[in-house]
Coordinates of C-alpha atoms in Angstrom, one line a residue:
M142 CA 228.2 -56.9 15.1
S143 CA 230.8 -56.3 17.7
E144 CA 234.3 -55.5 16.2
K145 CA 236.3 -58.6 17.0
F146 CA 233.6 -61.1 16.1
S147 CA 232.6 -59.1 13.0
K148 CA 236.2 -59.2 11.7
I149 CA 236.5 -63.0 12.1
Y150 CA 233.0 -63.7 10.8
D151 CA 233.5 -61.5 7.7
L152 CA 236.8 -63.3 6.8
S153 CA 235.0 -66.7 7.1
I154 CA 232.4 -65.5 4.5
K155 CA 234.6 -63.5 2.2
D156 CA 237.6 -65.8 2.1
P157 CA 236.5 -69.2 3.5
E158 CA 239.5 -71.0 2.0
K159 CA 242.0 -68.8 3.9
F160 CA 239.9 -69.0 7.1
W161 CA 239.6 -72.8 7.1
Q162 CA 243.2 -73.3 5.9
E163 CA 244.3 -71.5 9.1
A164 CA 242.0 -73.6 11.3
A165 CA 243.4 -76.7 9.6
N166 CA 246.9 -75.9 11.0
D167 CA 245.6 -76.7 14.5
I168 CA 245.1 -80.4 13.9
F169 CA 247.5 -83.3 13.1
W170 CA 247.9 -84.3 9.5
F171 CA 250.0 -87.2 8.2
K172 CA 250.0 -85.1 5.0
K173 CA 248.9 -81.5 5.1
P174 CA 246.3 -80.5 2.5
T175 CA 247.2 -78.2 -0.3
K176 CA 243.7 -78.1 -1.9
I177 CA 241.5 -76.4 0.7
L178 CA 238.2 -76.4 -1.2
N179 CA 237.1 -78.1 -4.4
K180 CA 234.0 -76.3 -5.8
S181 CA 233.9 -78.1 -9.2
N182 CA 230.8 -80.2 -8.6
P183 CA 228.2 -78.4 -6.6
P184 CA 226.5 -79.2 -4.3
F185 CA 229.2 -81.8 -3.6
Y186 CA 231.9 -79.7 -2.2
K187 CA 235.2 -81.2 -0.9
W188 CA 237.3 -79.7 1.9
Y189 CA 241.0 -80.6 2.3
E190 CA 240.7 -83.3 -0.5
D191 CA 244.4 -84.2 -0.6
G192 CA 244.9 -84.2 3.1
V193 CA 245.7 -87.4 5.1
T194 CA 244.9 -87.7 8.8
N195 CA 243.1 -90.0 11.3
T196 CA 240.2 -89.2 13.7
C197 CA 241.5 -91.3 16.6
Y198 CA 245.0 -90.0 16.3
N199 CA 243.7 -86.4 16.7
A200 CA 241.5 -87.5 19.6
L201 CA 244.1 -89.4 21.6
D202 CA 247.6 -90.0 20.2
F203 CA 248.2 -86.4 19.3
H204 CA 247.9 -85.3 23.0
I205 CA 250.0 -88.2 24.2
D206 CA 252.7 -87.1 21.8
Q207 CA 252.5 -83.6 23.3
G208 CA 253.3 -85.2 26.8
K209 CA 249.7 -85.0 28.1
G210 CA 249.0 -88.7 28.3
S211 CA 248.5 -88.7 32.1
K212 CA 245.7 -86.1 31.8
T213 CA 242.1 -87.2 32.4
A214 CA 240.4 -87.7 29.1
L215 CA 237.1 -89.2 30.2
I216 CA 235.0 -89.2 33.4
Y217 CA 232.2 -91.8 33.6
D218 CA 229.5 -91.4 36.2
S219 CA 226.4 -93.6 36.4
P220 CA 224.0 -92.6 39.2
I221 CA 221.8 -95.5 38.0
T222 CA 224.4 -98.2 38.7
G223 CA 226.6 -96.3 41.2
N224 CA 229.7 -96.9 39.0
K225 CA 232.3 -94.1 38.5
S226 CA 235.6 -94.2 36.7
K227 CA 238.2 -91.9 35.1
F228 CA 240.5 -92.6 32.2
T229 CA 243.6 -90.7 31.2
Y230 CA 244.5 -90.2 27.5
E231 CA 247.0 -93.0 27.8
E232 CA 244.5 -95.4 29.5
L233 CA 241.8 -94.6 26.9
R234 CA 244.2 -95.1 24.0
S235 CA 245.3 -98.4 25.4
K236 CA 241.7 -99.7 25.6
V237 CA 240.9 -98.3 22.1
S238 CA 244.1 -99.7 20.5
K239 CA 243.3 -103.2 22.0
F240 CA 239.6 -103.1 20.8
A241 CA 240.7 -101.9 17.4
G242 CA 242.8 -105.1 17.3
A243 CA 239.8 -107.1 18.3
L244 CA 237.8 -105.6 15.5
K245 CA 240.5 -106.5 13.0
D246 CA 240.6 -110.0 14.3
Q247 CA 236.9 -110.3 13.5
G248 CA 237.5 -109.2 9.9
V249 CA 236.7 -105.5 10.1
N250 CA 238.9 -103.4 7.8
K251 CA 239.1 -99.9 6.5
G252 CA 235.8 -98.8 5.0
D253 CA 233.7 -101.5 6.6
R254 CA 230.6 -100.4 8.6
V255 CA 230.2 -101.3 12.3
I256 CA 226.8 -100.7 14.1
I257 CA 227.2 -99.6 17.7
Y258 CA 224.0 -100.2 19.8
M259 CA 225.2 -99.3 23.3
P260 CA 224.1 -97.6 26.5
M261 CA 226.1 -94.7 28.0
I262 CA 229.1 -96.6 29.1
P263 CA 232.9 -96.1 28.4
E264 CA 232.9 -99.1 26.1
A265 CA 230.6 -97.2 23.7
V266 CA 233.3 -94.5 23.4
V267 CA 236.0 -97.1 23.0
A268 CA 234.1 -98.8 20.2
M269 CA 233.6 -95.5 18.3
L270 CA 237.3 -94.5 18.6
A271 CA 238.5 -98.0 17.7
C272 CA 236.5 -97.9 14.5
A273 CA 238.1 -94.5 13.7
R274 CA 241.5 -95.9 14.5
I275 CA 241.3 -98.6 11.8
G276 CA 239.3 -96.6 9.3
A277 CA 236.0 -98.4 9.8
I278 CA 232.8 -96.4 9.5
H279 CA 230.7 -96.5 12.6
S280 CA 227.0 -96.1 12.8
V281 CA 225.8 -95.5 16.4
V282 CA 222.1 -96.4 16.9
F283 CA 220.5 -95.1 20.1
G284 CA 220.4 -98.0 22.6
G285 CA 216.8 -99.2 23.1
F286 CA 215.7 -98.2 19.6
A287 CA 213.0 -100.6 18.3
S288 CA 214.1 -103.7 16.4
N289 CA 212.7 -102.6 13.0
E290 CA 214.6 -99.3 13.2
L291 CA 217.9 -101.1 14.0
A292 CA 217.2 -103.6 11.2
S293 CA 216.7 -100.7 8.7
R294 CA 220.1 -99.3 9.7
I295 CA 221.8 -102.7 9.3
D296 CA 220.3 -103.0 5.8
D297 CA 221.1 -99.5 4.6
S298 CA 224.7 -99.5 6.0
K299 CA 225.4 -103.2 5.0
A300 CA 227.3 -103.4 8.4
K301 CA 229.8 -106.2 8.8
L302 CA 229.7 -106.3 12.6
L303 CA 227.5 -105.1 15.5
V304 CA 228.7 -104.0 18.9
T305 CA 226.2 -104.1 21.7
A306 CA 225.7 -104.7 25.4
S307 CA 223.4 -107.0 27.4
C308 CA 221.3 -104.1 28.6
G309 CA 220.8 -100.4 29.3
F310 CA 219.3 -98.7 32.3
E311 CA 216.5 -96.1 32.6
P312 CA 215.1 -94.8 35.9
G313 CA 213.1 -97.6 37.4
R314 CA 213.6 -100.1 34.5
T315 CA 216.1 -102.2 32.6
V316 CA 216.1 -102.2 28.8
E317 CA 217.2 -105.7 27.7
Y318 CA 219.2 -105.2 24.5
K319 CA 219.7 -108.8 23.4
P320 CA 216.1 -109.6 22.4
L321 CA 215.9 -106.3 20.5
V322 CA 219.1 -107.1 18.7
D323 CA 218.1 -110.7 17.9
E324 CA 214.8 -109.5 16.4
A325 CA 216.6 -106.8 14.4
I326 CA 219.0 -109.3 13.0
K327 CA 216.1 -111.6 12.1
Q328 CA 214.3 -108.8 10.3
A329 CA 217.3 -107.4 8.4
Q330 CA 217.8 -108.7 4.9
H331 CA 221.6 -108.0 5.1
K332 CA 223.2 -110.4 7.5
I333 CA 226.0 -109.2 9.8
S334 CA 229.0 -111.6 10.2
K335 CA 229.7 -111.1 13.9
M336 CA 228.3 -109.6 17.1
I337 CA 230.5 -108.4 20.0
L338 CA 228.5 -108.0 23.3
F339 CA 229.5 -106.3 26.5
Q340 CA 228.1 -108.2 29.5
R341 CA 226.9 -105.8 32.1
K342 CA 227.5 -107.1 35.7
G343 CA 224.5 -108.9 37.0
H344 CA 222.8 -108.8 33.6
E345 CA 224.8 -111.3 31.6
V346 CA 223.1 -113.1 28.7
K347 CA 223.7 -116.3 26.8
L348 CA 225.6 -115.9 23.6
N349 CA 225.4 -118.1 20.5
A350 CA 228.9 -119.0 19.3
P351 CA 230.6 -118.5 16.9
I352 CA 228.6 -115.6 15.5
E353 CA 228.2 -113.9 19.0
I354 CA 231.2 -113.2 21.2
S355 CA 231.7 -111.4 24.4
W356 CA 233.6 -108.1 24.7
D357 CA 236.3 -109.8 26.9
E358 CA 236.6 -112.9 24.6
A359 CA 237.0 -110.7 21.6
Q360 CA 240.1 -109.1 23.1
V361 CA 241.9 -112.3 24.4
N362 CA 244.4 -112.4 21.6
A363 CA 243.9 -108.9 20.3
K364 CA 247.0 -106.9 19.6
D365 CA 247.5 -103.1 20.0
T366 CA 246.8 -101.5 16.7
D367 CA 248.1 -98.2 15.2
C368 CA 246.1 -95.6 13.4
V369 CA 245.4 -96.1 9.7
E370 CA 246.1 -93.2 7.4
M371 CA 242.9 -91.8 6.0
N372 CA 242.1 -89.5 3.2
S373 CA 240.4 -86.3 4.4
N374 CA 237.2 -87.0 2.3
E375 CA 236.7 -90.6 3.5
F376 CA 233.9 -91.1 5.9
A377 CA 234.2 -91.1 9.7
Y378 CA 230.7 -92.2 10.5
I379 CA 227.0 -92.6 9.4
L380 CA 224.4 -91.2 11.7
Y381 CA 220.8 -92.0 10.7
T382 CA 218.0 -89.5 11.1
S383 CA 214.4 -90.1 10.3
G384 CA 213.3 -89.6 6.7
T385 CA 210.0 -88.4 5.5
T386 CA 209.7 -91.4 3.1
G387 CA 210.1 -93.8 6.0
T388 CA 213.6 -94.7 4.9
P389 CA 216.2 -93.3 7.3
K390 CA 218.7 -90.8 6.0
G391 CA 222.3 -91.7 6.5
I392 CA 224.1 -88.4 7.4
V393 CA 227.8 -88.9 6.7
R394 CA 230.8 -87.0 8.0
D395 CA 234.1 -86.6 6.1
I396 CA 237.1 -87.0 8.3
G397 CA 239.3 -84.0 7.7
G398 CA 236.6 -81.3 7.9
H399 CA 235.1 -83.0 10.9
I400 CA 238.3 -82.8 13.0
V401 CA 239.1 -79.2 11.9
A402 CA 235.6 -77.8 12.5
L403 CA 234.9 -79.5 15.8
K404 CA 238.2 -78.6 17.3
W405 CA 237.8 -75.0 16.3
T406 CA 234.3 -74.8 18.0
M407 CA 235.5 -75.9 21.4
K408 CA 237.5 -72.6 22.0
N409 CA 235.7 -70.3 19.7
I410 CA 232.0 -71.1 20.5
Y411 CA 232.3 -72.7 23.9
N412 CA 235.4 -71.0 25.3
I413 CA 236.9 -74.4 26.4
D414 CA 240.6 -74.8 26.9
E415 CA 242.7 -77.9 27.4
D416 CA 242.6 -77.7 31.2
D417 CA 238.8 -77.4 31.4
I418 CA 236.2 -80.0 32.3
W419 CA 233.4 -80.1 29.8
W420 CA 230.0 -81.9 30.0
S421 CA 227.5 -82.5 27.3
A422 CA 224.4 -84.2 28.9
S423 CA 223.2 -86.0 25.8
D424 CA 223.5 -89.6 24.5
I425 CA 226.0 -90.9 22.0
G426 CA 223.1 -92.1 19.8
W427 CA 222.4 -88.5 18.9
I428 CA 224.5 -85.9 17.0
V429 CA 225.2 -83.9 20.2
G430 CA 226.8 -87.1 21.7
H431 CA 228.9 -87.7 18.7
S432 CA 230.1 -84.1 18.4
Y433 CA 230.3 -83.0 22.0
I434 CA 230.6 -86.0 24.3
V435 CA 233.2 -87.8 22.2
Y436 CA 234.9 -86.0 19.4
A437 CA 235.2 -82.3 19.9
P438 CA 236.4 -82.4 23.6
L439 CA 238.9 -85.1 22.8
F440 CA 240.2 -83.2 19.7
K441 CA 240.6 -80.2 22.0
G442 CA 242.5 -82.3 24.6
C443 CA 240.2 -81.3 27.5
T444 CA 238.2 -83.6 29.9
T445 CA 234.8 -84.8 28.9
V446 CA 232.1 -86.3 31.1
L447 CA 230.0 -89.3 30.2
F448 CA 226.8 -89.4 32.3
E449 CA 224.5 -92.4 32.5
G450 CA 221.5 -90.8 34.1
K451 CA 218.7 -88.3 33.7
P452 CA 218.1 -84.7 34.8
V453 CA 215.4 -85.9 37.2
G454 CA 214.9 -89.3 38.8
T455 CA 218.5 -90.3 39.1
P456 CA 217.9 -89.8 42.0
D457 CA 216.3 -86.3 42.0
A458 CA 216.2 -82.9 40.4
G459 CA 219.7 -82.2 41.8
A460 CA 221.5 -84.7 39.5
F461 CA 223.0 -82.1 37.2
W462 CA 224.2 -79.9 40.0
K463 CA 225.9 -82.8 41.7
I464 CA 227.9 -83.7 38.5
I465 CA 228.9 -80.1 38.0
S466 CA 229.9 -79.8 41.6
D467 CA 231.7 -83.2 41.9
Y468 CA 233.9 -82.7 38.8
K469 CA 234.2 -78.9 38.7
V470 CA 232.6 -78.7 35.3
K471 CA 233.2 -75.3 33.5
S472 CA 230.4 -75.6 30.9
L473 CA 227.3 -77.8 30.4
F474 CA 225.6 -78.4 27.0
T475 CA 222.1 -79.9 27.2
A476 CA 218.6 -79.7 25.8
P477 CA 216.1 -77.1 26.9
T478 CA 213.8 -80.1 27.8
A479 CA 216.2 -81.2 30.5
F480 CA 216.0 -77.8 32.2
R481 CA 212.2 -77.7 31.8
A482 CA 212.1 -81.1 33.6
I483 CA 214.3 -79.7 36.4
K484 CA 212.2 -76.6 36.7
K485 CA 209.0 -78.6 36.8
E486 CA 210.3 -80.8 39.7
D487 CA 212.1 -78.1 41.6
P488 CA 210.7 -74.7 40.5
E489 CA 212.3 -73.0 43.6
G490 CA 215.8 -74.5 42.9
K491 CA 216.0 -76.0 46.4
F492 CA 218.3 -78.8 45.2
F493 CA 220.7 -76.3 43.6
S494 CA 221.7 -74.7 47.0
K495 CA 223.1 -78.1 48.2
Y496 CA 226.0 -78.0 45.7
D497 CA 229.1 -75.9 45.0
L498 CA 229.0 -74.5 41.4
T499 CA 231.7 -71.9 41.8
K500 CA 233.7 -73.3 38.8
F501 CA 230.7 -73.3 36.5
E502 CA 230.8 -70.6 33.9
S503 CA 228.2 -71.2 31.2
L504 CA 225.2 -73.2 30.1
F505 CA 224.5 -73.9 26.4
L506 CA 221.1 -75.1 25.2
A507 CA 220.2 -76.7 21.9
G508 CA 218.1 -79.4 20.4
E509 CA 214.9 -77.5 20.2
R510 CA 213.9 -73.8 20.7
A511 CA 214.7 -72.6 24.3
D512 CA 211.7 -70.5 25.5
P513 CA 212.7 -67.2 27.2
D514 CA 211.1 -68.3 30.5
T515 CA 213.3 -71.3 30.8
I516 CA 216.4 -69.3 30.0
K517 CA 215.5 -66.6 32.5
W518 CA 214.8 -69.3 35.2
A519 CA 218.2 -70.9 34.6
E520 CA 220.0 -67.5 34.6
N521 CA 218.4 -66.5 37.9
L522 CA 219.3 -69.8 39.4
L523 CA 222.8 -70.3 38.0
K524 CA 224.0 -66.7 37.8
V525 CA 225.9 -67.5 34.6
P526 CA 225.3 -66.8 30.9
V527 CA 222.6 -69.2 29.4
I528 CA 223.1 -69.5 25.7
D529 CA 220.5 -70.8 23.3
H530 CA 222.2 -71.9 20.1
W531 CA 221.0 -73.7 16.9
W532 CA 222.3 -76.5 14.9
Q533 CA 221.3 -79.8 13.3
T534 CA 222.3 -83.4 12.8
E535 CA 223.2 -82.5 9.2
T536 CA 225.7 -79.8 10.3
S537 CA 227.2 -81.5 13.4
W538 CA 228.1 -78.1 14.9
A539 CA 226.4 -74.8 15.6
I540 CA 224.9 -72.7 12.8
S541 CA 224.2 -69.8 15.2
S542 CA 225.4 -69.1 18.7
N543 CA 226.9 -66.6 21.0
C544 CA 230.6 -67.4 20.3
T545 CA 231.8 -66.9 23.9
G546 CA 235.4 -67.7 23.0
I547 CA 235.6 -64.9 20.4
E548 CA 233.5 -62.2 22.0
M549 CA 230.5 -62.4 24.4
M550 CA 227.4 -60.7 22.9
K551 CA 224.3 -59.6 24.6
T552 CA 221.4 -62.0 25.0
K553 CA 218.1 -61.5 23.1
Y554 CA 215.6 -63.8 24.7
G555 CA 214.0 -66.1 22.2
S556 CA 216.9 -65.7 19.7
A557 CA 219.7 -68.2 19.0
C558 CA 222.1 -65.3 18.6
K559 CA 224.1 -64.7 15.4
A560 CA 225.4 -66.9 12.6
V561 CA 228.7 -68.6 13.5
P562 CA 231.7 -68.0 11.3
G563 CA 231.5 -70.2 8.3
Y564 CA 227.7 -70.0 7.9
D565 CA 226.2 -67.4 5.6
V566 CA 222.5 -67.5 6.8
K567 CA 219.6 -66.0 4.9
I568 CA 215.8 -65.9 5.1
I569 CA 213.9 -66.6 1.9
K570 CA 210.2 -65.9 1.6
S571 CA 207.7 -68.2 -0.2
D572 CA 208.0 -66.0 -3.3
Q573 CA 211.7 -67.0 -3.5
T574 CA 212.9 -63.4 -2.6
L575 CA 215.3 -62.6 0.2
A576 CA 213.5 -61.3 3.3
K577 CA 214.0 -58.0 4.9
P578 CA 215.0 -57.7 8.6
N579 CA 212.3 -59.2 10.8
E580 CA 210.4 -60.8 7.9
M581 CA 209.4 -64.4 8.4
G582 CA 210.6 -67.1 5.9
D583 CA 212.6 -70.3 5.4
I584 CA 216.0 -70.3 6.9
V585 CA 218.7 -71.2 4.4
V586 CA 222.5 -71.3 4.3
K587 CA 224.5 -70.2 1.3
L588 CA 226.7 -72.9 -0.3
P589 CA 229.3 -74.1 0.2
L590 CA 228.6 -75.3 3.8
P591 CA 231.7 -75.0 6.0
P592 CA 233.9 -78.1 6.9
G593 CA 232.5 -80.7 9.3
T594 CA 229.0 -80.6 7.9
F595 CA 227.5 -83.3 5.7
P596 CA 229.0 -83.7 2.2
T597 CA 226.2 -86.1 1.1
L598 CA 224.0 -88.9 2.3
W599 CA 225.2 -92.5 2.6
N600 CA 224.8 -94.0 -0.9
A601 CA 222.2 -91.4 -1.8
D602 CA 223.7 -88.5 -3.6
Q603 CA 220.5 -87.8 -5.5
R604 CA 218.4 -87.7 -2.4
Y605 CA 220.9 -85.3 -0.8
K606 CA 220.4 -82.9 -3.8
E607 CA 216.6 -83.2 -3.9
N608 CA 216.0 -83.1 -0.2
Y609 CA 218.3 -80.3 0.8
M610 CA 219.8 -78.4 -2.1
S611 CA 217.0 -78.1 -4.8
N612 CA 214.3 -75.8 -3.4
Y613 CA 216.5 -72.8 -3.2
E614 CA 219.3 -72.9 -5.8
G615 CA 222.7 -72.3 -4.2
Y616 CA 221.4 -72.7 -0.7
Y617 CA 221.1 -75.5 1.9
Q618 CA 217.5 -75.7 3.1
T619 CA 217.4 -76.1 6.9
Y620 CA 213.7 -76.8 7.1
D621 CA 213.6 -74.3 10.0
A622 CA 211.6 -71.1 9.7
G623 CA 212.1 -67.8 11.4
H624 CA 213.6 -64.3 10.8
I625 CA 216.8 -62.3 11.2
D626 CA 216.5 -59.0 13.0
E627 CA 218.2 -55.6 12.2
D628 CA 221.2 -56.6 14.5
G629 CA 221.8 -59.9 12.7
Y630 CA 220.2 -62.1 15.5
I631 CA 218.6 -65.2 14.2
W632 CA 215.1 -66.2 15.5
I633 CA 214.2 -69.9 15.0
M634 CA 210.5 -69.9 15.4
S635 CA 209.6 -73.4 14.2
R636 CA 210.2 -76.2 11.8
T637 CA 208.9 -75.3 8.3
D638 CA 205.9 -77.6 8.9
D639 CA 205.1 -75.9 12.2
I640 CA 204.1 -72.6 10.5
I641 CA 200.4 -72.5 10.6
N642 CA 198.0 -70.6 8.3
V643 CA 195.1 -69.1 10.2
A644 CA 192.7 -67.4 7.7
G645 CA 195.6 -66.4 5.5
H646 CA 197.9 -65.3 8.3
R647 CA 201.2 -67.2 8.7
L648 CA 201.8 -67.7 12.4
S649 CA 204.7 -69.4 14.2
T650 CA 203.7 -72.0 16.8
G651 CA 207.0 -71.1 18.5
A652 CA 205.8 -67.5 19.1
I653 CA 202.6 -68.7 20.8
E654 CA 204.6 -71.2 22.9
E655 CA 206.8 -68.4 24.0
V656 CA 203.8 -66.5 25.4
L657 CA 202.4 -69.6 27.1
S658 CA 205.8 -70.4 28.7
E659 CA 205.7 -67.0 30.5
H660 CA 202.7 -68.1 32.6
Q661 CA 204.0 -68.7 36.2
S662 CA 202.3 -72.1 36.4
V663 CA 203.5 -73.6 33.1
A664 CA 206.5 -75.9 33.1
E665 CA 206.4 -76.7 29.3
C666 CA 204.0 -76.5 26.4
A667 CA 203.4 -77.3 22.8
V668 CA 201.3 -75.5 20.2
L669 CA 200.0 -77.1 17.0
G670 CA 197.8 -76.1 14.2
I671 CA 194.7 -78.4 13.7
A672 CA 192.6 -78.5 10.6
D673 CA 189.6 -76.1 10.5
K674 CA 187.0 -75.8 7.7
L675 CA 186.6 -72.1 8.1
K676 CA 190.1 -70.7 8.9
G677 CA 192.2 -73.5 7.4
Q678 CA 194.0 -74.1 10.7
L679 CA 193.5 -73.1 14.3
P680 CA 196.2 -73.2 17.0
I681 CA 195.6 -75.3 20.2
G682 CA 197.9 -75.3 23.2
L683 CA 198.9 -78.3 25.4
I684 CA 200.4 -77.2 28.7
V685 CA 202.1 -79.1 31.5
L686 CA 202.1 -77.5 34.9
K687 CA 204.9 -77.1 37.4
A688 CA 205.0 -79.3 40.4
G689 CA 202.9 -78.0 43.4
V690 CA 200.6 -75.7 41.4
D691 CA 197.3 -75.4 43.3
K692 CA 195.4 -73.2 40.9
D693 CA 192.6 -75.1 39.1
N694 CA 193.2 -76.1 35.4
E695 CA 190.3 -74.1 34.0
T696 CA 191.6 -70.8 35.4
I697 CA 195.1 -71.5 34.1
S698 CA 193.7 -72.3 30.6
K699 CA 191.7 -69.0 30.6
E700 CA 194.7 -67.0 31.7
C701 CA 196.9 -68.6 29.0
I702 CA 194.3 -67.8 26.3
Q703 CA 194.1 -64.2 27.4
M704 CA 197.9 -63.9 27.4
V705 CA 198.1 -65.0 23.8
R706 CA 195.3 -62.7 22.9
D707 CA 197.1 -59.8 24.6
K708 CA 200.6 -60.5 23.2
I709 CA 199.9 -61.8 19.7
G710 CA 196.4 -60.5 19.1
P711 CA 193.0 -61.8 18.0
V712 CA 194.6 -62.8 14.6
A713 CA 196.0 -65.9 16.3
A714 CA 192.4 -67.1 17.0
F715 CA 193.8 -68.9 20.0
K716 CA 190.9 -70.3 22.1
V717 CA 192.0 -73.7 23.4
A718 CA 194.6 -74.4 26.0
I719 CA 194.5 -77.9 27.5
V720 CA 196.3 -78.9 30.7
I721 CA 197.8 -82.3 30.3
K722 CA 200.1 -84.5 32.5
R723 CA 203.0 -84.8 30.1
L724 CA 204.1 -84.2 26.4
P725 CA 205.2 -87.0 24.0
K726 CA 208.9 -86.6 23.2
T727 CA 211.7 -88.2 21.4
R728 CA 214.4 -89.7 23.6
S729 CA 216.6 -86.7 22.8
G730 CA 213.8 -84.4 24.2
K731 CA 212.1 -83.0 21.2
I732 CA 208.3 -82.7 21.4
L733 CA 206.5 -84.7 18.8
R734 CA 204.3 -81.9 17.6
G735 CA 203.7 -83.5 14.1
T736 CA 202.5 -86.7 15.7
I737 CA 200.1 -84.8 18.0
R738 CA 198.8 -82.8 15.1
K739 CA 198.0 -86.0 13.1
I740 CA 196.2 -87.4 16.1
A741 CA 194.1 -84.2 16.5
D742 CA 193.3 -84.2 12.7
S743 CA 192.4 -88.0 12.8
V744 CA 195.1 -88.6 10.2
E745 CA 196.8 -92.0 10.2
Y746 CA 200.3 -91.8 11.7
K747 CA 203.2 -94.2 12.3
M748 CA 204.5 -94.7 15.8
P749 CA 207.6 -92.6 16.0
P750 CA 210.6 -94.9 16.6
T751 CA 212.3 -92.3 18.8
I752 CA 209.3 -91.8 21.2
D753 CA 210.3 -92.0 24.9
D754 CA 207.0 -93.6 26.0
P755 CA 204.3 -94.7 23.5
A756 CA 201.6 -94.7 26.3
I757 CA 201.7 -90.9 26.3
L758 CA 200.0 -90.8 22.9
D759 CA 196.9 -92.6 24.3
E760 CA 196.8 -90.0 27.1
I761 CA 196.9 -87.2 24.5
K762 CA 194.0 -88.8 22.6
E763 CA 191.9 -89.0 25.8
D764 CA 192.7 -85.3 26.6
L765 CA 191.7 -84.3 23.0
I766 CA 188.5 -86.2 23.2
K767 CA 187.6 -84.7 26.6
N768 CA 188.1 -81.2 25.1
N769 CA 186.0 -81.9 22.0
I770 CA 189.0 -81.6 19.7
L771 CA 188.8 -85.2 18.7
K772 CA 185.7 -87.4 18.4
S773 CA 185.6 -90.6 20.4
A774 CA 186.3 -93.6 18.2

């Protein structure tokens, strides 16, 4: 490791209490903690347990107290509606304080749960911060999620109130929220006491008083409300992630550690200072939106961009460049899928040349593995560092990254760089022994996890222990697989269930995907292992081509197969590469490899609630039938 980074990292591992006590001095406390880490009841560790603070105070009031109230906190840009607006820290606090009063008027108090089911509009951010202001626990559900998924979150959280909007917008279509919400409320066994609905202009809906009330009505008599003092270990929010049992897992975040860790990351990982413009192109329904659209940038006191649009189609493949140019964005954080979509539509980068990106300094990718070809394409276009880093909903911030605010390290294509200070990452093999450098295995993190990660699951301590902390004693199991090389670089190759066993050889689907992505005609791809009587599993590749490719599909398939044979070898037994129109993905951009595998193996599957377009699965079935992978029904 390089000297400066190495010194900081070593301190965080050898003396985590000293390291995180120092970081805690950078945030506002009503009462500073004297107990930094309670290790008495593993795996339920407590950071800053006697500290008293408030999430909203640190996001807004603290900066206003420092005389920075007139600085822009939030920029909203919606190419879909044409609406744009900016809010200073004082203006945002005024809106949040008023809406916090409105929530109190509807009977919401400290510890109550509030479901937020909203599109990417400023009111969604206001609702989140208003909950934080009065100590209510928010649970943001991605807008447009199916009714049964929303109902399951209402039931598990026992929410008192639901905040929603009349609709959301996708390129070319309007998603009507009210019918989805009505059906969810009907399905839910737990009944909410009130709904507050924001009426989007031109898409107003009828409300059923007195249970349903409009955003404006709710605030008619609302009074400005001060921040409530919160214990460090009380919960800021619940964010549900899909569970293998079908019951969603409620990831919770404790308040003190959340503020300390996220504020620390803005400078140390992303090199963002107070005067910078930061943009995370995600959605508030996902962890990236929680951490890096709303909380971390506002804790830091910089300016954050809220974008209601897509990388392509709103209106074209230049949408990202326009935002960066218009607002002088210093750094962008998005998913690799977004850049693959841009690359597919505009492989030559013609739209890029229309805009001024002289203020742009770095691109961060996360959400799924960033293939080297996409990183190189982005580097060649942007002429700035492109950094693949790795983290999870459970951790809320990066486990591994190039920490650009500490010391820039060299890029190794295909690696998510090194463990971030606070994370002691190891590779454990199937025989429970620690792996040597470059040996494949399960990626785990030594306990205790650093502040800002998940201290438990909502009302499910036992599930937390069994799911995450039991397979490898003293370690958090990430359910990612990969290896660490001799320089300490972490290589995330696949989810644990994406390791395939071909005639006794453990192969990573990510390694095969990396080879396929290098083909000049391939925009994106997925590799999955399908059941085989002889070899156990065989890999097949699904490839989506770049726009304007004129080479025939059969030739491309043969070339891709040969590339895998040349680079990985005959051991991969890779003989099938199918050209398809598009890949099924979640709304956050992750490819649904597990679902495709079940289709290919004729195994019953449940329609993933997060799928972007269910019709794609029928297209995949047809493609698999045509290529004799799947028998016709």
